[in-house]
Amino acid sequence: MQLLFDVSYEFGEHKGLGLIPGEIKAISEIIPSDLKIPQIGWNSLNIKNFGGVFKNSKQGEYVYFVHSYSAFCDEKYITSKTEYGAEITASVANENIFGVQFHPEKSGEAGLKILKAFCEVK
């Protein structure tokens, strides 16, 4: 997902593909300092758009995260968020371009539904 944006600040400053306007920044900038980074574990999704890769998903399903960075972009590109001491972007879309911060391949049945929907997107 991070490669889709204009720039990432993970291990320096790196230009992205610019397919979605925005930046990738450390979640340490927005979460309380007592929370562990990287965030590793299961979090529920607050789905904002049930189209595309979430067409088979339900609100609040849990997916598996391992991350220290997140996308910061216009709300119109955010398709889901999660909570880890602050709201964090969990997935994005721009027309036929989709990205997720979590690991669908490690997210059990919820992840399988997302991967199936991704394969069916036209």
Coordinates of C-alpha atoms in Angstrom, one line a residue:
M1 CA 0.0 0.0 0.0
Q2 CA 2.7 2.5 0.9
L3 CA 4.2 2.5 -2.5
L4 CA 0.9 3.9 -3.9
F5 CA 1.4 7.3 -2.3
D6 CA 3.5 10.4 -3.2
V7 CA 6.1 10.0 -0.5
S8 CA 7.1 7.7 2.4
Y9 CA 9.2 8.7 5.4
E10 CA 10.1 5.1 6.4
F11 CA 13.9 4.8 6.6
G12 CA 14.4 8.3 5.0
E13 CA 12.4 10.1 2.4
H14 CA 11.4 8.1 -0.6
K15 CA 9.3 9.0 -3.6
G16 CA 6.2 6.7 -4.3
L17 CA 4.2 6.0 -7.4
G18 CA 1.9 8.9 -6.7
L19 CA -1.3 6.9 -7.6
I20 CA -3.0 8.2 -4.4
P21 CA -2.1 11.7 -3.2
G22 CA -0.7 11.6 0.3
E23 CA 2.2 10.6 2.6
I24 CA 3.3 7.6 4.6
K25 CA 4.4 8.7 8.1
A26 CA 5.2 6.9 11.4
I27 CA 2.2 6.1 13.6
S28 CA 4.4 7.2 16.5
E29 CA 3.4 10.8 15.5
I30 CA -0.3 10.2 16.4
I31 CA -0.5 7.4 19.0
P32 CA 0.2 7.6 22.7
S33 CA 3.8 7.0 23.6
D34 CA 3.0 4.1 25.9
L35 CA 1.8 1.9 22.9
K36 CA 4.2 -0.5 21.4
I37 CA 5.6 0.0 17.9
P38 CA 5.4 -1.9 15.6
Q39 CA 1.8 -2.6 16.3
I40 CA 1.4 -6.3 16.0
G41 CA -2.0 -8.0 16.4
W42 CA -5.6 -8.1 15.5
N43 CA -7.7 -5.0 15.1
S44 CA -11.3 -4.5 14.0
L45 CA -12.0 -2.5 10.8
N46 CA -14.3 0.5 10.6
I47 CA -15.2 0.2 7.0
K48 CA -16.2 3.5 5.3
N49 CA -16.9 2.0 1.8
F50 CA -18.3 -1.5 1.3
G51 CA -17.5 -1.6 -2.4
G52 CA -14.4 -2.9 -4.1
V53 CA -12.4 -5.2 -1.8
F54 CA -14.9 -4.9 1.0
K55 CA -18.0 -6.1 -0.9
N56 CA -18.1 -9.3 1.1
S57 CA -17.0 -7.9 4.5
K58 CA -18.8 -6.9 7.6
Q59 CA -18.3 -3.9 9.9
G60 CA -16.0 -4.7 12.8
E61 CA -14.3 -7.7 11.3
Y62 CA -10.8 -8.3 12.7
V63 CA -7.7 -8.4 10.5
Y64 CA -4.0 -8.8 11.4
F65 CA -1.6 -5.9 11.5
V66 CA 2.2 -5.6 11.7
H67 CA 3.1 -2.0 11.1
S68 CA 4.8 1.2 12.3
Y69 CA 3.7 3.5 9.5
S70 CA 0.4 4.6 8.0
A71 CA -1.1 6.6 5.1
F72 CA -2.1 10.2 5.7
C73 CA -4.3 11.4 2.9
D74 CA -7.6 13.0 2.0
E75 CA -10.6 11.1 3.6
K76 CA -12.1 10.5 0.1
Y77 CA -9.4 7.8 -0.5
I78 CA -9.8 6.0 2.9
T79 CA -12.0 2.9 2.7
S80 CA -11.4 1.7 6.3
K81 CA -9.7 2.7 9.5
T82 CA -8.7 1.0 12.7
E83 CA -8.1 2.2 16.3
Y84 CA -4.7 1.9 18.0
G85 CA -4.6 4.8 20.4
A86 CA -5.8 7.0 17.5
E87 CA -7.6 6.4 14.2
I88 CA -5.2 4.9 11.7
T89 CA -5.8 4.4 8.0
A90 CA -6.3 0.7 7.3
S91 CA -7.1 0.7 3.6
V92 CA -7.4 3.1 0.7
A93 CA -8.7 3.2 -2.9
N94 CA -8.6 5.5 -5.9
E95 CA -10.8 4.2 -8.7
N96 CA -9.4 0.7 -9.5
I97 CA -6.3 1.0 -7.2
F98 CA -6.6 -0.6 -3.8
G99 CA -4.2 -0.9 -0.9
V100 CA -4.4 -2.3 2.6
Q101 CA -2.1 -1.7 5.6
F102 CA -3.0 -5.0 7.3
H103 CA -2.1 -8.5 6.1
P104 CA -5.2 -10.1 4.4
E105 CA -3.2 -13.4 3.9
K106 CA -2.8 -13.7 7.7
S107 CA -6.3 -12.5 8.6
G108 CA -8.3 -15.7 8.5
E109 CA -11.8 -15.8 7.0
A110 CA -12.0 -12.0 6.9
G111 CA -8.8 -11.8 4.9
L112 CA -10.0 -14.5 2.5
K113 CA -13.1 -12.5 1.8
I114 CA -11.1 -9.4 1.0
L115 CA -8.7 -11.4 -1.3
K116 CA -11.6 -13.0 -3.1
A117 CA -13.2 -9.6 -3.7
F118 CA -9.9 -8.2 -4.9
C119 CA -9.8 -11.0 -7.5
E120 CA -13.3 -10.1 -8.6
V121 CA -12.9 -6.4 -9.0
K122 CA -13.5 -5.3 -12.6

